[in-house]
mmCIF file of C-alpha atoms in Angstrom:
data_model
loop_
_atom_site.group_PDB
_atom_site.id
_atom_site.type_symbol
_atom_site.label_atom_id
_atom_site.label_comp_id
_atom_site.label_asym_id
_atom_site.label_seq_id
_atom_site.Cartn_x
_atom_site.Cartn_y
_atom_site.Cartn_z
ATOM 1 C CA MET A 1 -8.637 19.513 -16.514
ATOM 2 C CA LYS A 2 -7.370 18.316 -13.149
ATOM 3 C CA HIS A 3 -6.723 14.604 -12.502
ATOM 4 C CA LYS A 4 -6.083 13.707 -8.829
ATOM 5 C CA VAL A 5 -3.683 10.878 -8.056
ATOM 6 C CA ALA A 6 -3.015 8.871 -4.851
ATOM 7 C CA LEU A 7 0.393 7.030 -4.737
ATOM 8 C CA ILE A 8 0.510 3.783 -2.806
ATOM 9 C CA GLY A 9 4.262 3.318 -2.392
ATOM 10 C CA PHE A 10 6.990 5.881 -2.716
ATOM 11 C CA GLY A 11 10.019 3.888 -3.580
ATOM 12 C CA THR A 12 11.940 3.966 -6.872
ATOM 13 C CA VAL A 13 8.930 4.021 -9.251
ATOM 14 C CA GLY A 14 6.759 6.330 -7.178
ATOM 15 C CA GLN A 15 9.730 8.853 -6.900
ATOM 16 C CA GLY A 16 10.374 8.344 -10.607
ATOM 17 C CA LEU A 17 6.846 9.203 -11.487
ATOM 18 C CA ALA A 18 6.987 12.214 -9.185
ATOM 19 C CA GLU A 19 10.153 13.472 -10.847
ATOM 20 C CA ILE A 20 8.522 13.225 -14.251
ATOM 21 C CA LEU A 21 5.323 14.989 -13.177
ATOM 22 C CA GLN A 22 7.336 17.770 -11.682
ATOM 23 C CA ALA A 23 9.501 18.237 -14.667
ATOM 24 C CA ARG A 24 6.804 17.870 -17.255
ATOM 25 C CA ALA A 25 3.894 19.573 -15.589
ATOM 26 C CA THR A 26 3.688 22.512 -17.971
ATOM 27 C CA ALA A 27 4.246 20.350 -21.159
ATOM 28 C CA LEU A 28 1.521 17.843 -20.073
ATOM 29 C CA GLU A 29 -0.947 20.698 -19.518
ATOM 30 C CA VAL A 30 -0.154 22.307 -22.845
ATOM 31 C CA ASN A 31 -0.020 19.146 -24.928
ATOM 32 C CA SER A 32 -2.798 17.098 -23.287
ATOM 33 C CA GLY A 33 -4.820 19.606 -21.388
ATOM 34 C CA VAL A 34 -4.352 17.540 -18.169
ATOM 35 C CA THR A 35 -2.959 18.780 -14.895
ATOM 36 C CA PHE A 36 -1.982 15.883 -12.603
ATOM 37 C CA VAL A 37 -2.253 16.631 -8.911
ATOM 38 C CA VAL A 38 -0.941 14.202 -6.434
ATOM 39 C CA VAL A 39 -3.228 14.485 -3.367
ATOM 40 C CA ALA A 40 -1.959 11.519 -1.240
ATOM 41 C CA VAL A 41 1.084 9.340 -0.795
ATOM 42 C CA SER A 42 1.196 6.269 1.521
ATOM 43 C CA ASP A 43 4.241 4.144 1.970
ATOM 44 C CA LEU A 44 4.603 1.345 4.451
ATOM 45 C CA LEU A 45 8.028 2.517 5.614
ATOM 46 C CA LYS A 46 7.868 6.264 4.931
ATOM 47 C CA GLY A 47 4.424 6.999 6.322
ATOM 48 C CA SER A 48 1.564 8.791 4.600
ATOM 49 C CA VAL A 49 0.278 12.325 3.929
ATOM 50 C CA TYR A 50 -2.978 13.556 2.352
ATOM 51 C CA GLN A 51 -3.713 17.049 1.188
ATOM 52 C CA PRO A 52 -6.982 17.521 -0.822
ATOM 53 C CA ASP A 53 -5.705 20.491 -2.730
ATOM 54 C CA GLY A 54 -2.477 18.682 -3.852
ATOM 55 C CA LEU A 55 1.012 18.016 -2.442
ATOM 56 C CA ASP A 56 4.216 19.778 -3.429
ATOM 57 C CA LEU A 57 6.157 17.109 -5.372
ATOM 58 C CA GLY A 58 9.498 18.858 -4.764
ATOM 59 C CA LEU A 59 8.950 18.707 -0.979
ATOM 60 C CA LEU A 60 7.968 15.158 -1.163
ATOM 61 C CA LEU A 61 11.061 14.219 -3.204
ATOM 62 C CA ASP A 62 13.337 16.157 -0.774
ATOM 63 C CA LEU A 63 11.992 14.197 2.056
ATOM 64 C CA ALA A 64 12.739 10.929 0.247
ATOM 65 C CA ARG A 65 16.211 12.039 -0.724
ATOM 66 C CA ARG A 66 16.986 12.907 2.868
ATOM 67 C CA GLY A 67 15.620 9.612 4.096
ATOM 68 C CA GLU A 68 12.949 11.391 6.182
ATOM 69 C CA ARG A 69 9.407 10.208 6.795
ATOM 70 C CA LEU A 70 6.404 11.798 5.009
ATOM 71 C CA ASP A 71 5.188 12.800 8.482
ATOM 72 C CA ALA A 72 7.803 15.624 8.270
ATOM 73 C CA TYR A 73 5.954 17.250 5.396
ATOM 74 C CA PRO A 74 4.816 20.754 6.436
ATOM 75 C CA ASP A 75 1.299 21.016 7.871
ATOM 76 C CA GLY A 76 -1.494 22.733 5.924
ATOM 77 C CA PRO A 77 -5.211 23.165 5.639
ATOM 78 C CA GLY A 78 -7.084 19.866 5.415
ATOM 79 C CA MET A 79 -3.922 17.823 5.703
ATOM 80 C CA ILE A 80 -4.150 14.352 7.202
ATOM 81 C CA LYS A 81 -1.114 12.232 8.180
ATOM 82 C CA GLY A 82 -0.942 8.596 9.368
ATOM 83 C CA TRP A 83 -3.462 6.957 7.151
ATOM 84 C CA ASP A 84 -2.625 3.333 6.206
ATOM 85 C CA SER A 85 -2.816 2.343 2.559
ATOM 86 C CA LEU A 86 -6.352 1.064 2.483
ATOM 87 C CA THR A 87 -7.697 4.235 4.258
ATOM 88 C CA THR A 88 -5.642 6.433 1.895
ATOM 89 C CA ILE A 89 -7.220 4.589 -1.000
ATOM 90 C CA SER A 90 -10.796 4.750 0.135
ATOM 91 C CA ALA A 91 -10.858 8.134 1.877
ATOM 92 C CA SER A 92 -8.688 10.239 -0.472
ATOM 93 C CA GLN A 93 -10.515 12.275 -3.116
ATOM 94 C CA ALA A 94 -8.275 10.850 -5.911
ATOM 95 C CA ASP A 95 -9.458 9.958 -9.397
ATOM 96 C CA THR A 96 -6.788 7.307 -9.841
ATOM 97 C CA VAL A 97 -4.841 5.164 -7.464
ATOM 98 C CA VAL A 98 -1.261 4.321 -8.528
ATOM 99 C CA GLU A 99 -0.123 1.082 -6.878
ATOM 100 C CA VAL A 100 3.639 0.930 -6.794
ATOM 101 C CA SER A 101 4.275 -0.675 -3.415
ATOM 102 C CA TRP A 102 6.411 -3.718 -2.648
ATOM 103 C CA THR A 103 4.463 -6.863 -3.555
ATOM 104 C CA ASP A 104 4.909 -10.620 -2.835
ATOM 105 C CA VAL A 105 4.972 -12.052 -6.258
ATOM 106 C CA LYS A 106 3.770 -15.375 -5.006
ATOM 107 C CA THR A 107 0.479 -13.988 -3.529
ATOM 108 C CA GLY A 108 0.241 -10.647 -5.358
ATOM 109 C CA GLN A 109 -0.449 -8.976 -2.020
ATOM 110 C CA PRO A 110 -0.913 -6.274 -0.825
ATOM 111 C CA ALA A 111 -1.331 -4.943 -4.435
ATOM 112 C CA ILE A 112 -4.306 -7.042 -5.248
ATOM 113 C CA SER A 113 -6.224 -5.808 -2.202
ATOM 114 C CA HIS A 114 -5.094 -2.164 -2.979
ATOM 115 C CA VAL A 115 -6.429 -2.455 -6.533
ATOM 116 C CA LYS A 116 -9.735 -4.006 -5.335
ATOM 117 C CA ALA A 117 -10.175 -1.228 -2.821
ATOM 118 C CA ALA A 118 -9.474 1.456 -5.377
ATOM 119 C CA LEU A 119 -12.070 0.130 -7.760
ATOM 120 C CA ALA A 120 -14.612 -0.507 -5.116
ATOM 121 C CA SER A 121 -14.263 3.144 -4.037
ATOM 122 C CA GLY A 122 -14.923 4.366 -7.539
ATOM 123 C CA LYS A 123 -11.344 5.052 -8.541
ATOM 124 C CA HIS A 124 -9.260 3.960 -11.586
ATOM 125 C CA ALA A 125 -6.219 1.865 -10.842
ATOM 126 C CA VAL A 126 -2.682 1.798 -12.325
ATOM 127 C CA LEU A 127 0.002 -0.667 -11.312
ATOM 128 C CA THR A 128 3.488 -1.793 -12.312
ATOM 129 C CA ASN A 129 3.721 -4.904 -10.189
ATOM 130 C CA LYS A 130 3.768 -8.106 -12.342
ATOM 131 C CA GLY A 131 2.347 -10.346 -9.524
ATOM 132 C CA PRO A 132 -1.217 -9.034 -9.312
ATOM 133 C CA ILE A 133 -1.796 -9.090 -13.069
ATOM 134 C CA ALA A 134 -0.101 -12.463 -13.560
ATOM 135 C CA LEU A 135 -2.109 -14.017 -10.629
ATOM 136 C CA ALA A 136 -5.486 -12.217 -10.894
ATOM 137 C CA TYR A 137 -5.835 -10.397 -14.214
ATOM 138 C CA HIS A 138 -9.326 -11.694 -15.031
ATOM 139 C CA GLU A 139 -10.585 -11.080 -11.460
ATOM 140 C CA LEU A 140 -9.212 -7.557 -11.338
ATOM 141 C CA GLN A 141 -10.507 -6.696 -14.938
ATOM 142 C CA ALA A 142 -13.896 -7.986 -13.997
ATOM 143 C CA ALA A 143 -13.983 -5.723 -10.844
ATOM 144 C CA ALA A 144 -12.958 -2.763 -13.075
ATOM 145 C CA ASP A 145 -15.669 -3.448 -15.557
ATOM 146 C CA ALA A 146 -18.207 -3.894 -12.875
ATOM 147 C CA ALA A 147 -17.207 -0.598 -11.254
ATOM 148 C CA GLY A 148 -17.081 1.306 -14.616
ATOM 149 C CA ARG A 149 -13.433 2.166 -13.960
ATOM 150 C CA LEU A 150 -10.195 1.590 -15.863
ATOM 151 C CA LEU A 151 -7.378 -0.796 -14.899
ATOM 152 C CA ARG A 152 -4.059 -0.169 -16.522
ATOM 153 C CA PHE A 153 -0.702 -1.957 -16.100
ATOM 154 C CA GLU A 154 1.675 -0.967 -19.030
ATOM 155 C CA GLY A 155 4.708 -1.194 -16.845
ATOM 156 C CA THR A 156 4.290 -4.880 -15.906
ATOM 157 C CA VAL A 157 5.859 -6.304 -19.134
ATOM 158 C CA MET A 158 8.461 -4.053 -20.703
ATOM 159 C CA SER A 159 8.457 -1.140 -18.348
ATOM 160 C CA GLY A 160 7.910 2.177 -20.256
ATOM 161 C CA THR A 161 8.185 0.423 -23.733
ATOM 162 C CA PRO A 162 4.521 0.133 -24.719
ATOM 163 C CA SER A 163 4.075 -3.466 -25.373
ATOM 164 C CA ILE A 164 0.649 -3.654 -23.737
ATOM 165 C CA ARG A 165 -0.602 -0.662 -25.567
ATOM 166 C CA LEU A 166 0.832 -1.737 -28.919
ATOM 167 C CA GLY A 167 -1.005 -5.037 -28.682
ATOM 168 C CA ARG A 168 -4.296 -3.639 -27.340
ATOM 169 C CA GLN A 169 -4.612 -0.323 -29.205
ATOM 170 C CA ALA A 170 -2.176 0.151 -32.167
ATOM 171 C CA LEU A 171 -2.858 -3.380 -33.436
ATOM 172 C CA ALA A 172 -6.538 -3.364 -32.665
ATOM 173 C CA GLY A 173 -8.356 -4.659 -35.686
ATOM 174 C CA CYS A 174 -5.486 -7.141 -36.497
ATOM 175 C CA GLN A 175 -5.665 -10.765 -35.525
ATOM 176 C CA ILE A 176 -2.625 -11.550 -33.398
ATOM 177 C CA SER A 177 -1.553 -15.129 -33.766
ATOM 178 C CA GLU A 178 1.672 -15.059 -31.893
ATOM 179 C CA ILE A 179 3.631 -12.922 -29.412
ATOM 180 C CA LYS A 180 7.252 -13.739 -28.694
ATOM 181 C CA GLY A 181 9.861 -11.650 -27.052
ATOM 182 C CA ILE A 182 13.047 -11.051 -25.024
ATOM 183 C CA LEU A 183 11.317 -10.042 -21.752
ATOM 184 C CA ASN A 184 14.235 -10.128 -19.322
ATOM 185 C CA GLY A 185 17.177 -7.786 -19.830
ATOM 186 C CA THR A 186 19.425 -9.659 -17.259
ATOM 187 C CA THR A 187 19.363 -12.912 -19.200
ATOM 188 C CA ASN A 188 19.843 -11.130 -22.558
ATOM 189 C CA TYR A 189 22.803 -9.339 -21.121
ATOM 190 C CA ILE A 190 24.390 -12.597 -19.897
ATOM 191 C CA LEU A 191 23.777 -14.314 -23.292
ATOM 192 C CA THR A 192 25.253 -11.349 -25.152
ATOM 193 C CA GLN A 193 28.396 -11.562 -22.924
ATOM 194 C CA MET A 194 28.634 -15.358 -23.389
ATOM 195 C CA GLU A 195 28.560 -14.958 -27.159
ATOM 196 C CA ALA A 196 31.530 -12.612 -26.821
ATOM 197 C CA GLY A 197 33.403 -15.329 -25.034
ATOM 198 C CA THR A 198 32.695 -14.603 -21.368
ATOM 199 C CA SER A 199 31.809 -17.692 -19.166
ATOM 200 C CA TYR A 200 28.307 -17.876 -17.688
ATOM 201 C CA ALA A 201 29.738 -17.358 -14.186
ATOM 202 C CA ASP A 202 31.673 -14.226 -15.228
ATOM 203 C CA ALA A 203 28.718 -12.832 -17.241
ATOM 204 C CA LEU A 204 26.414 -13.313 -14.185
ATOM 205 C CA ALA A 205 28.950 -11.650 -11.904
ATOM 206 C CA SER A 206 29.245 -8.775 -14.297
ATOM 207 C CA ALA A 207 25.419 -8.380 -14.406
ATOM 208 C CA GLN A 208 25.334 -8.314 -10.588
ATOM 209 C CA ARG A 209 28.110 -5.796 -10.420
ATOM 210 C CA LEU A 210 26.270 -3.527 -12.849
ATOM 211 C CA GLY A 211 23.005 -3.845 -10.958
ATOM 212 C CA TYR A 212 21.226 -5.838 -13.691
ATOM 213 C CA ALA A 213 20.982 -8.976 -11.535
ATOM 214 C CA GLU A 214 20.125 -9.403 -7.907
ATOM 215 C CA ALA A 215 22.304 -11.162 -5.393
ATOM 216 C CA ASP A 216 19.979 -14.100 -5.883
ATOM 217 C CA PRO A 217 19.455 -14.118 -9.701
ATOM 218 C CA THR A 218 17.036 -17.112 -9.686
ATOM 219 C CA ALA A 219 14.002 -15.137 -10.898
ATOM 220 C CA ASP A 220 15.832 -13.933 -13.867
ATOM 221 C CA VAL A 221 18.132 -16.748 -14.939
ATOM 222 C CA GLU A 222 15.503 -19.541 -14.284
ATOM 223 C CA GLY A 223 12.934 -17.726 -16.301
ATOM 224 C CA PHE A 224 10.452 -16.882 -13.591
ATOM 225 C CA ASP A 225 10.427 -13.136 -14.346
ATOM 226 C CA ALA A 226 9.714 -13.816 -18.049
ATOM 227 C CA LEU A 227 7.097 -16.390 -17.068
ATOM 228 C CA ALA A 228 5.001 -13.811 -15.288
ATOM 229 C CA LYS A 229 5.175 -11.474 -18.233
ATOM 230 C CA VAL A 230 4.195 -14.245 -20.658
ATOM 231 C CA VAL A 231 1.124 -15.063 -18.552
ATOM 232 C CA ILE A 232 0.152 -11.369 -18.657
ATOM 233 C CA LEU A 233 0.505 -11.243 -22.485
ATOM 234 C CA ALA A 234 -1.398 -14.480 -22.882
ATOM 235 C CA ASN A 235 -4.291 -13.414 -20.608
ATOM 236 C CA ALA A 236 -4.533 -9.700 -21.326
ATOM 237 C CA LEU A 237 -3.896 -9.620 -25.053
ATOM 238 C CA LEU A 238 -5.052 -13.059 -26.280
ATOM 239 C CA GLY A 239 -7.881 -13.672 -23.781
ATOM 240 C CA ALA A 240 -6.240 -16.911 -22.388
ATOM 241 C CA HIS A 241 -6.764 -18.248 -19.039
ATOM 242 C CA VAL A 242 -3.261 -19.568 -18.337
ATOM 243 C CA ASN A 243 -1.513 -19.373 -14.975
ATOM 244 C CA LEU A 244 2.165 -19.517 -13.622
ATOM 245 C CA THR A 245 1.971 -23.219 -13.035
ATOM 246 C CA SER A 246 0.586 -24.239 -16.501
ATOM 247 C CA VAL A 247 3.269 -22.607 -18.628
ATOM 248 C CA PRO A 248 6.347 -24.588 -19.343
ATOM 249 C CA ARG A 249 9.511 -22.727 -18.208
ATOM 250 C CA GLN A 250 13.115 -23.247 -18.813
ATOM 251 C CA GLY A 251 15.928 -20.701 -17.927
ATOM 252 C CA ILE A 252 19.417 -20.201 -19.361
ATOM 253 C CA THR A 253 21.508 -21.918 -16.675
ATOM 254 C CA GLY A 254 21.851 -25.094 -18.775
ATOM 255 C CA LEU A 255 23.431 -23.326 -21.707
ATOM 256 C CA SER A 256 27.149 -23.927 -22.120
ATOM 257 C CA GLN A 257 29.899 -22.118 -23.962
ATOM 258 C CA ALA A 258 29.776 -24.996 -26.515
ATOM 259 C CA ASP A 259 26.044 -24.343 -27.035
ATOM 260 C CA ILE A 260 26.733 -20.711 -27.793
ATOM 261 C CA ALA A 261 29.509 -21.493 -30.179
ATOM 262 C CA ALA A 262 27.456 -24.142 -32.040
ATOM 263 C CA ALA A 263 24.638 -21.628 -32.563
ATOM 264 C CA THR A 264 27.187 -18.974 -33.809
ATOM 265 C CA ALA A 265 28.750 -21.409 -36.260
ATOM 266 C CA ALA A 266 25.169 -22.116 -37.639
ATOM 267 C CA GLY A 267 24.416 -18.433 -38.082
ATOM 268 C CA GLU A 268 22.147 -18.392 -35.055
ATOM 269 C CA ARG A 269 21.944 -16.783 -31.572
ATOM 270 C CA TRP A 270 20.518 -18.013 -28.303
ATOM 271 C CA LYS A 271 17.851 -15.921 -26.727
ATOM 272 C CA LEU A 272 15.511 -16.537 -23.741
ATOM 273 C CA ILE A 273 12.092 -16.299 -25.529
ATOM 274 C CA GLY A 274 8.717 -15.796 -23.957
ATOM 275 C CA ARG A 275 6.209 -17.023 -26.474
ATOM 276 C CA VAL A 276 2.426 -16.991 -26.727
ATOM 277 C CA THR A 277 0.684 -18.722 -29.678
ATOM 278 C CA ARG A 278 -2.970 -19.026 -30.700
ATOM 279 C CA GLN A 279 -3.449 -22.596 -31.886
ATOM 280 C CA ALA A 280 -5.632 -23.679 -34.793
ATOM 281 C CA ASP A 281 -8.447 -24.732 -32.413
ATOM 282 C CA GLY A 282 -8.430 -21.293 -30.788
ATOM 283 C CA THR A 283 -6.605 -22.347 -27.581
ATOM 284 C CA VAL A 284 -3.526 -20.392 -26.438
ATOM 285 C CA ALA A 285 -0.189 -22.091 -25.795
ATOM 286 C CA ALA A 286 2.589 -20.331 -23.871
ATOM 287 C CA SER A 287 6.179 -21.048 -22.937
ATOM 288 C CA VAL A 288 9.490 -19.622 -21.748
ATOM 289 C CA GLN A 289 12.712 -21.214 -23.059
ATOM 290 C CA PRO A 290 16.020 -20.565 -24.639
ATOM 291 C CA LEU A 291 15.647 -20.683 -28.444
ATOM 292 C CA ARG A 292 18.182 -20.414 -31.303
ATOM 293 C CA LEU A 293 17.116 -17.584 -33.742
ATOM 294 C CA PRO A 294 18.731 -16.882 -37.130
ATOM 295 C CA PHE A 295 20.853 -13.814 -37.179
ATOM 296 C CA ALA A 296 18.272 -12.210 -39.501
ATOM 297 C CA HIS A 297 15.426 -12.561 -37.093
ATOM 298 C CA PRO A 298 14.537 -9.094 -35.500
ATOM 299 C CA LEU A 299 14.924 -10.497 -32.011
ATOM 300 C CA ALA A 300 18.321 -11.931 -32.719
ATOM 301 C CA GLY A 301 19.924 -8.539 -33.073
ATOM 302 C CA VAL A 302 18.723 -7.198 -29.749
ATOM 303 C CA SER A 303 21.731 -7.204 -27.379
ATOM 304 C CA GLY A 304 22.607 -6.249 -23.795
ATOM 305 C CA VAL A 305 19.820 -5.472 -21.348
ATOM 306 C CA THR A 306 17.389 -4.209 -23.996
ATOM 307 C CA ASN A 307 13.989 -5.974 -24.380
ATOM 308 C CA ALA A 308 11.961 -6.612 -27.556
ATOM 309 C CA ILE A 309 8.733 -8.083 -28.617
ATOM 310 C CA THR A 310 7.333 -9.306 -31.906
ATOM 311 C CA PHE A 311 3.629 -9.547 -32.687
ATOM 312 C CA THR A 312 2.702 -11.706 -35.576
ATOM 313 C CA THR A 313 -0.502 -10.418 -37.265
ATOM 314 C CA ASP A 314 -2.736 -11.201 -40.167
ATOM 315 C CA LEU A 315 -2.764 -7.715 -41.685
ATOM 316 C CA LEU A 316 0.668 -6.443 -40.986
ATOM 317 C CA GLY A 317 2.809 -9.512 -40.625
ATOM 318 C CA ASP A 318 5.496 -9.263 -37.950
ATOM 319 C CA VAL A 319 5.667 -6.036 -35.922
ATOM 320 C CA THR A 320 8.632 -5.763 -33.594
ATOM 321 C CA LEU A 321 9.030 -3.187 -30.743
ATOM 322 C CA VAL A 322 12.439 -2.714 -29.095
ATOM 323 C CA GLY A 323 13.120 -0.682 -25.891
ATOM 324 C CA PRO A 324 14.201 -0.690 -22.277
ATOM 325 C CA GLY A 325 12.426 -3.163 -19.994
ATOM 326 C CA ALA A 326 13.384 -1.705 -16.655
ATOM 327 C CA GLY A 327 14.484 1.504 -14.859
ATOM 328 C CA ARG A 328 13.305 4.239 -12.533
ATOM 329 C CA GLN A 329 12.473 6.806 -15.193
ATOM 330 C CA GLU A 330 11.301 4.168 -17.681
ATOM 331 C CA THR A 331 8.852 2.574 -15.303
ATOM 332 C CA GLY A 332 7.733 6.071 -14.096
ATOM 333 C CA PHE A 333 6.916 6.857 -17.746
ATOM 334 C CA ALA A 334 4.892 3.663 -17.971
ATOM 335 C CA VAL A 335 2.749 4.919 -15.156
ATOM 336 C CA LEU A 336 2.453 8.402 -16.780
ATOM 337 C CA SER A 337 1.383 6.833 -20.082
ATOM 338 C CA ASP A 338 -1.401 4.925 -18.159
ATOM 339 C CA LEU A 339 -2.448 8.040 -16.278
ATOM 340 C CA LEU A 340 -2.751 10.041 -19.496
ATOM 341 C CA ASP A 341 -4.832 7.190 -21.045
ATOM 342 C CA ILE A 342 -7.169 7.228 -18.068
ATOM 343 C CA ALA A 343 -7.382 11.005 -17.865
ATOM 344 C CA LEU A 344 -8.233 11.344 -21.668
ATOM 345 C CA HIS A 345 -10.743 8.505 -21.451
ATOM 346 C CA SER A 346 -12.335 10.286 -18.467
ATOM 347 C CA ARG A 347 -12.537 13.602 -20.337
ATOM 348 C CA SER A 348 -14.195 12.088 -23.304
#
């Protein structure tokens, strides 16, 4: 079974996916019966190329590694170059549009428009950008339902670690009363370093030097990144209608070395926790804040840049998932897992 894919964006995640599809093509066909064919790539800076019979992923990756535009891809039968993203989405004969472009997290654009265009043209949509799902999940899901197409976004919360799929599929049949997790690796790394005796300033500098934190670390250390993920979990898994402005948020910048030492002395550990709880009246409360957890708590033992999430359920009790929350290959895998889900649904 062939499943045709159009990539909107060919940066780190798009190239990570292409590398996986290239390396695992035979295994994917043997194990799942699906052959993924990338028929189009459109990138705001790199240009675009469409080939209805499929593009050579090796050639695309070579162009990217050399810093060349996609226009340099060798010409072939039926090939079209120069389409913008919306034309690529609507005119390409893809089954699924993978939206991995740069997106303004304040507006969710252009990814929201890209996803709407994909669904309107009869295509499934996969994305890894947090902004569109945090800002417009219910609108986009309603559009997918109306179009009879699938919307998938595993990579938006814990990259390739399947937090969305665990909550939606593996725990289907359970009542989930609470979700809490370490959803930002940068802050977890800083807190781990501080517990080892490093000052906040030195721990942040180390995180920046290692590439875990941006030059402006505000999104991480003030809890905005975790906030977007909490909103996604609340709305997509617990059916809430919370938004980025309605959820209380507190980062880690107020924690001192004395706070860390006091927690350690009490057998506890500070973690930046994103939390979603179903109240007795059925409403959903959400928050992002530093919390002291006992050493015995599953989340307390998660150190460094690793992410983790605990689902509290009626039938299984607490179920904890631990894994990477970022990375080129990891996020590329998140897209692959969504593509496999869509392809197998389509076949059935």
